[in-house]
Amino acid sequence: MDRSAPHRASQPASSNRRLYVWYGVLFFILGVIIFRLFYLQIIRHDYYQQAALNDQQKQYTIAAERGIIQAHQGNSIVPLVLNEKLYTLYADPTLVKHPADDALKITKITKGDANRYADLMKA
């Protein structure tokens, strides 16, 4: 029985040592996690904030579309206003030096009447 007594005395020291090793490993892992959180949240904060904003905020150009105004005429619906692109072309007759040449250039773009344009620019 004397033999078993020293063995029991050494066993608690060995298990305490293993317990301290596990505590050490646990604290090391906890320290790594805390350091990583500090690094991501404090040191790299600006980078991740900008990355999130770039992912969440995007600019789109949405073309404005005018609506169609309709009215009832008897049993049918008649459009009063339609979506149509219109362009305005104007010229100051006091500044136009060659109305015939300018009218030909405008006619190539608008497919209109060159003589009418020339007459309007002479006025």
JSON list of C-alpha atoms in Angstrom, two decimals:
[
{"chain": "A", "resi": 1, "resn": "MET", "atom": "CA", "xyz": [0.00, 0.00, 0.00]},
{"chain": "A", "resi": 2, "resn": "ASP", "atom": "CA", "xyz": [2.88, 2.33, 0.42]},
{"chain": "A", "resi": 3, "resn": "ARG", "atom": "CA", "xyz": [3.55, 2.06, -3.26]},
{"chain": "A", "resi": 4, "resn": "SER", "atom": "CA", "xyz": [0.17, 3.49, -4.20]},
{"chain": "A", "resi": 5, "resn": "ALA", "atom": "CA", "xyz": [0.57, 6.56, -1.97]},
{"chain": "A", "resi": 6, "resn": "PRO", "atom": "CA", "xyz": [3.41, 8.20, -3.94]},
{"chain": "A", "resi": 7, "resn": "HIS", "atom": "CA", "xyz": [1.61, 7.47, -7.16]},
{"chain": "A", "resi": 8, "resn": "ARG", "atom": "CA", "xyz": [-1.51, 9.26, -5.96]},
{"chain": "A", "resi": 9, "resn": "ALA", "atom": "CA", "xyz": [0.52, 12.25, -4.86]},
{"chain": "A", "resi": 10, "resn": "SER", "atom": "CA", "xyz": [2.13, 12.67, -8.31]},
{"chain": "A", "resi": 11, "resn": "GLN", "atom": "CA", "xyz": [-1.16, 12.32, -10.16]},
{"chain": "A", "resi": 12, "resn": "PRO", "atom": "CA", "xyz": [-2.73, 15.59, -8.97]},
{"chain": "A", "resi": 13, "resn": "ALA", "atom": "CA", "xyz": [0.38, 17.55, -9.95]},
{"chain": "A", "resi": 14, "resn": "SER", "atom": "CA", "xyz": [0.30, 16.04, -13.44]},
{"chain": "A", "resi": 15, "resn": "SER", "atom": "CA", "xyz": [-3.40, 16.76, -13.91]},
{"chain": "A", "resi": 16, "resn": "ASN", "atom": "CA", "xyz": [-2.90, 20.32, -12.63]},
{"chain": "A", "resi": 17, "resn": "ARG", "atom": "CA", "xyz": [-0.14, 20.79, -15.17]},
{"chain": "A", "resi": 18, "resn": "ARG", "atom": "CA", "xyz": [-2.42, 19.58, -17.98]},
{"chain": "A", "resi": 19, "resn": "LEU", "atom": "CA", "xyz": [-5.13, 21.89, -16.72]},
{"chain": "A", "resi": 20, "resn": "TYR", "atom": "CA", "xyz": [-2.71, 24.84, -16.82]},
{"chain": "A", "resi": 21, "resn": "VAL", "atom": "CA", "xyz": [-1.68, 23.92, -20.36]},
{"chain": "A", "resi": 22, "resn": "TRP", "atom": "CA", "xyz": [-5.33, 23.86, -21.47]},
{"chain": "A", "resi": 23, "resn": "TYR", "atom": "CA", "xyz": [-5.93, 27.20, -19.75]},
{"chain": "A", "resi": 24, "resn": "GLY", "atom": "CA", "xyz": [-2.87, 28.56, -21.54]},
{"chain": "A", "resi": 25, "resn": "VAL", "atom": "CA", "xyz": [-4.10, 27.32, -24.91]},
{"chain": "A", "resi": 26, "resn": "LEU", "atom": "CA", "xyz": [-7.55, 28.71, -24.20]},
{"chain": "A", "resi": 27, "resn": "PHE", "atom": "CA", "xyz": [-6.17, 32.14, -23.22]},
{"chain": "A", "resi": 28, "resn": "PHE", "atom": "CA", "xyz": [-3.89, 32.14, -26.26]},
{"chain": "A", "resi": 29, "resn": "ILE", "atom": "CA", "xyz": [-6.82, 31.43, -28.61]},
{"chain": "A", "resi": 30, "resn": "LEU", "atom": "CA", "xyz": [-8.92, 34.04, -26.81]},
{"chain": "A", "resi": 31, "resn": "GLY", "atom": "CA", "xyz": [-6.05, 36.53, -27.16]},
{"chain": "A", "resi": 32, "resn": "VAL", "atom": "CA", "xyz": [-5.76, 35.83, -30.89]},
{"chain": "A", "resi": 33, "resn": "ILE", "atom": "CA", "xyz": [-9.51, 36.36, -31.34]},
{"chain": "A", "resi": 34, "resn": "ILE", "atom": "CA", "xyz": [-9.47, 39.61, -29.34]},
{"chain": "A", "resi": 35, "resn": "PHE", "atom": "CA", "xyz": [-6.45, 40.88, -31.29]},
{"chain": "A", "resi": 36, "resn": "ARG", "atom": "CA", "xyz": [-8.14, 40.01, -34.59]},
{"chain": "A", "resi": 37, "resn": "LEU", "atom": "CA", "xyz": [-11.33, 41.80, -33.56]},
{"chain": "A", "resi": 38, "resn": "PHE", "atom": "CA", "xyz": [-9.30, 44.84, -32.51]},
{"chain": "A", "resi": 39, "resn": "TYR", "atom": "CA", "xyz": [-7.45, 44.80, -35.83]},
{"chain": "A", "resi": 40, "resn": "LEU", "atom": "CA", "xyz": [-10.64, 44.53, -37.90]},
{"chain": "A", "resi": 41, "resn": "GLN", "atom": "CA", "xyz": [-12.79, 46.96, -35.92]},
{"chain": "A", "resi": 42, "resn": "ILE", "atom": "CA", "xyz": [-10.25, 49.64, -34.97]},
{"chain": "A", "resi": 43, "resn": "ILE", "atom": "CA", "xyz": [-7.28, 49.53, -37.31]},
{"chain": "A", "resi": 44, "resn": "ARG", "atom": "CA", "xyz": [-9.04, 48.51, -40.56]},
{"chain": "A", "resi": 45, "resn": "HIS", "atom": "CA", "xyz": [-12.30, 50.36, -39.77]},
{"chain": "A", "resi": 46, "resn": "ASP", "atom": "CA", "xyz": [-12.00, 52.91, -42.61]},
{"chain": "A", "resi": 47, "resn": "TYR", "atom": "CA", "xyz": [-11.28, 50.25, -45.23]},
{"chain": "A", "resi": 48, "resn": "TYR", "atom": "CA", "xyz": [-14.28, 48.10, -44.31]},
{"chain": "A", "resi": 49, "resn": "GLN", "atom": "CA", "xyz": [-16.56, 51.12, -43.93]},
{"chain": "A", "resi": 50, "resn": "GLN", "atom": "CA", "xyz": [-15.66, 52.30, -47.44]},
{"chain": "A", "resi": 51, "resn": "ALA", "atom": "CA", "xyz": [-16.10, 48.78, -48.85]},
{"chain": "A", "resi": 52, "resn": "ALA", "atom": "CA", "xyz": [-19.56, 48.55, -47.28]},
{"chain": "A", "resi": 53, "resn": "LEU", "atom": "CA", "xyz": [-20.57, 51.97, -48.60]},
{"chain": "A", "resi": 54, "resn": "ASN", "atom": "CA", "xyz": [-19.35, 51.11, -52.09]},
{"chain": "A", "resi": 55, "resn": "ASP", "atom": "CA", "xyz": [-21.39, 47.92, -51.97]},
{"chain": "A", "resi": 56, "resn": "GLN", "atom": "CA", "xyz": [-24.55, 49.57, -50.61]},
{"chain": "A", "resi": 57, "resn": "GLN", "atom": "CA", "xyz": [-24.60, 52.91, -52.40]},
{"chain": "A", "resi": 58, "resn": "LYS", "atom": "CA", "xyz": [-24.74, 52.91, -56.16]},
{"chain": "A", "resi": 59, "resn": "GLN", "atom": "CA", "xyz": [-25.73, 55.72, -58.47]},
{"chain": "A", "resi": 60, "resn": "TYR", "atom": "CA", "xyz": [-28.16, 55.07, -61.24]},
{"chain": "A", "resi": 61, "resn": "THR", "atom": "CA", "xyz": [-29.42, 57.50, -63.80]},
{"chain": "A", "resi": 62, "resn": "ILE", "atom": "CA", "xyz": [-33.11, 57.04, -64.23]},
{"chain": "A", "resi": 63, "resn": "ALA", "atom": "CA", "xyz": [-34.47, 58.82, -67.25]},
{"chain": "A", "resi": 64, "resn": "ALA", "atom": "CA", "xyz": [-37.49, 60.93, -66.45]},
{"chain": "A", "resi": 65, "resn": "GLU", "atom": "CA", "xyz": [-40.47, 59.75, -68.40]},
{"chain": "A", "resi": 66, "resn": "ARG", "atom": "CA", "xyz": [-43.44, 61.98, -68.84]},
{"chain": "A", "resi": 67, "resn": "GLY", "atom": "CA", "xyz": [-46.84, 60.48, -68.41]},
{"chain": "A", "resi": 68, "resn": "ILE", "atom": "CA", "xyz": [-49.56, 60.18, -70.97]},
{"chain": "A", "resi": 69, "resn": "ILE", "atom": "CA", "xyz": [-52.61, 62.30, -70.21]},
{"chain": "A", "resi": 70, "resn": "GLN", "atom": "CA", "xyz": [-55.81, 60.66, -71.36]},
{"chain": "A", "resi": 71, "resn": "ALA", "atom": "CA", "xyz": [-59.44, 61.71, -71.49]},
{"chain": "A", "resi": 72, "resn": "HIS", "atom": "CA", "xyz": [-62.66, 59.81, -71.92]},
{"chain": "A", "resi": 73, "resn": "GLN", "atom": "CA", "xyz": [-64.62, 60.45, -75.08]},
{"chain": "A", "resi": 74, "resn": "GLY", "atom": "CA", "xyz": [-67.75, 58.40, -74.93]},
{"chain": "A", "resi": 75, "resn": "ASN", "atom": "CA", "xyz": [-66.73, 54.80, -74.35]},
{"chain": "A", "resi": 76, "resn": "SER", "atom": "CA", "xyz": [-63.15, 55.20, -75.59]},
{"chain": "A", "resi": 77, "resn": "ILE", "atom": "CA", "xyz": [-60.03, 56.74, -74.07]},
{"chain": "A", "resi": 78, "resn": "VAL", "atom": "CA", "xyz": [-58.30, 59.40, -76.15]},
{"chain": "A", "resi": 79, "resn": "PRO", "atom": "CA", "xyz": [-54.71, 60.51, -75.42]},
{"chain": "A", "resi": 80, "resn": "LEU", "atom": "CA", "xyz": [-54.39, 64.26, -74.92]},
{"chain": "A", "resi": 81, "resn": "VAL", "atom": "CA", "xyz": [-50.62, 64.39, -74.40]},
{"chain": "A", "resi": 82, "resn": "LEU", "atom": "CA", "xyz": [-48.10, 61.88, -75.72]},
{"chain": "A", "resi": 83, "resn": "ASN", "atom": "CA", "xyz": [-44.42, 61.42, -74.97]},
{"chain": "A", "resi": 84, "resn": "GLU", "atom": "CA", "xyz": [-42.61, 63.01, -77.87]},
{"chain": "A", "resi": 85, "resn": "LYS", "atom": "CA", "xyz": [-39.09, 64.35, -78.15]},
{"chain": "A", "resi": 86, "resn": "LEU", "atom": "CA", "xyz": [-39.11, 67.81, -79.66]},
{"chain": "A", "resi": 87, "resn": "TYR", "atom": "CA", "xyz": [-36.13, 69.99, -80.42]},
{"chain": "A", "resi": 88, "resn": "THR", "atom": "CA", "xyz": [-35.99, 73.74, -80.81]},
{"chain": "A", "resi": 89, "resn": "LEU", "atom": "CA", "xyz": [-33.83, 75.28, -83.49]},
{"chain": "A", "resi": 90, "resn": "TYR", "atom": "CA", "xyz": [-33.40, 79.01, -83.69]},
{"chain": "A", "resi": 91, "resn": "ALA", "atom": "CA", "xyz": [-31.14, 81.50, -85.41]},
{"chain": "A", "resi": 92, "resn": "ASP", "atom": "CA", "xyz": [-30.69, 85.23, -84.99]},
{"chain": "A", "resi": 93, "resn": "PRO", "atom": "CA", "xyz": [-31.10, 86.72, -88.51]},
{"chain": "A", "resi": 94, "resn": "THR", "atom": "CA", "xyz": [-28.79, 89.61, -87.60]},
{"chain": "A", "resi": 95, "resn": "LEU", "atom": "CA", "xyz": [-25.93, 87.16, -86.97]},
{"chain": "A", "resi": 96, "resn": "VAL", "atom": "CA", "xyz": [-26.46, 84.85, -89.98]},
{"chain": "A", "resi": 97, "resn": "LYS", "atom": "CA", "xyz": [-24.11, 85.90, -92.79]},
{"chain": "A", "resi": 98, "resn": "HIS", "atom": "CA", "xyz": [-24.87, 83.19, -95.39]},
{"chain": "A", "resi": 99, "resn": "PRO", "atom": "CA", "xyz": [-28.49, 82.03, -94.95]},
{"chain": "A", "resi": 100, "resn": "ALA", "atom": "CA", "xyz": [-28.55, 79.77, -98.04]},
{"chain": "A", "resi": 101, "resn": "ASP", "atom": "CA", "xyz": [-25.41, 77.84, -97.02]},
{"chain": "A", "resi": 102, "resn": "ASP", "atom": "CA", "xyz": [-26.53, 77.57, -93.41]},
{"chain": "A", "resi": 103, "resn": "ALA", "atom": "CA", "xyz": [-30.00, 76.41, -94.52]},
{"chain": "A", "resi": 104, "resn": "LEU", "atom": "CA", "xyz": [-28.40, 73.58, -96.56]},
{"chain": "A", "resi": 105, "resn": "LYS", "atom": "CA", "xyz": [-26.36, 72.48, -93.52]},
{"chain": "A", "resi": 106, "resn": "ILE", "atom": "CA", "xyz": [-29.45, 72.49, -91.32]},
{"chain": "A", "resi": 107, "resn": "THR", "atom": "CA", "xyz": [-31.43, 70.57, -93.95]},
{"chain": "A", "resi": 108, "resn": "LYS", "atom": "CA", "xyz": [-28.89, 67.70, -93.80]},
{"chain": "A", "resi": 109, "resn": "ILE", "atom": "CA", "xyz": [-29.62, 67.30, -90.09]},
{"chain": "A", "resi": 110, "resn": "THR", "atom": "CA", "xyz": [-33.35, 68.00, -89.92]},
{"chain": "A", "resi": 111, "resn": "LYS", "atom": "CA", "xyz": [-34.46, 66.74, -93.35]},
{"chain": "A", "resi": 112, "resn": "GLY", "atom": "CA", "xyz": [-36.52, 69.93, -93.73]},
{"chain": "A", "resi": 113, "resn": "ASP", "atom": "CA", "xyz": [-37.02, 72.50, -96.51]},
{"chain": "A", "resi": 114, "resn": "ALA", "atom": "CA", "xyz": [-33.83, 74.50, -97.23]},
{"chain": "A", "resi": 115, "resn": "ASN", "atom": "CA", "xyz": [-35.69, 77.35, -98.95]},
{"chain": "A", "resi": 116, "resn": "ARG", "atom": "CA", "xyz": [-38.00, 77.81, -95.97]},
{"chain": "A", "resi": 117, "resn": "TYR", "atom": "CA", "xyz": [-35.05, 77.84, -93.56]},
{"chain": "A", "resi": 118, "resn": "ALA", "atom": "CA", "xyz": [-33.21, 80.38, -95.74]},
{"chain": "A", "resi": 119, "resn": "ASP", "atom": "CA", "xyz": [-36.30, 82.64, -95.88]},
{"chain": "A", "resi": 120, "resn": "LEU", "atom": "CA", "xyz": [-36.71, 82.45, -92.10]},
{"chain": "A", "resi": 121, "resn": "MET", "atom": "CA", "xyz": [-33.05, 83.33, -91.54]},
{"chain": "A", "resi": 122, "resn": "LYS", "atom": "CA", "xyz": [-33.25, 86.36, -93.83]},
{"chain": "A", "resi": 123, "resn": "ALA", "atom": "CA", "xyz": [-36.16, 87.93, -91.98]}
]
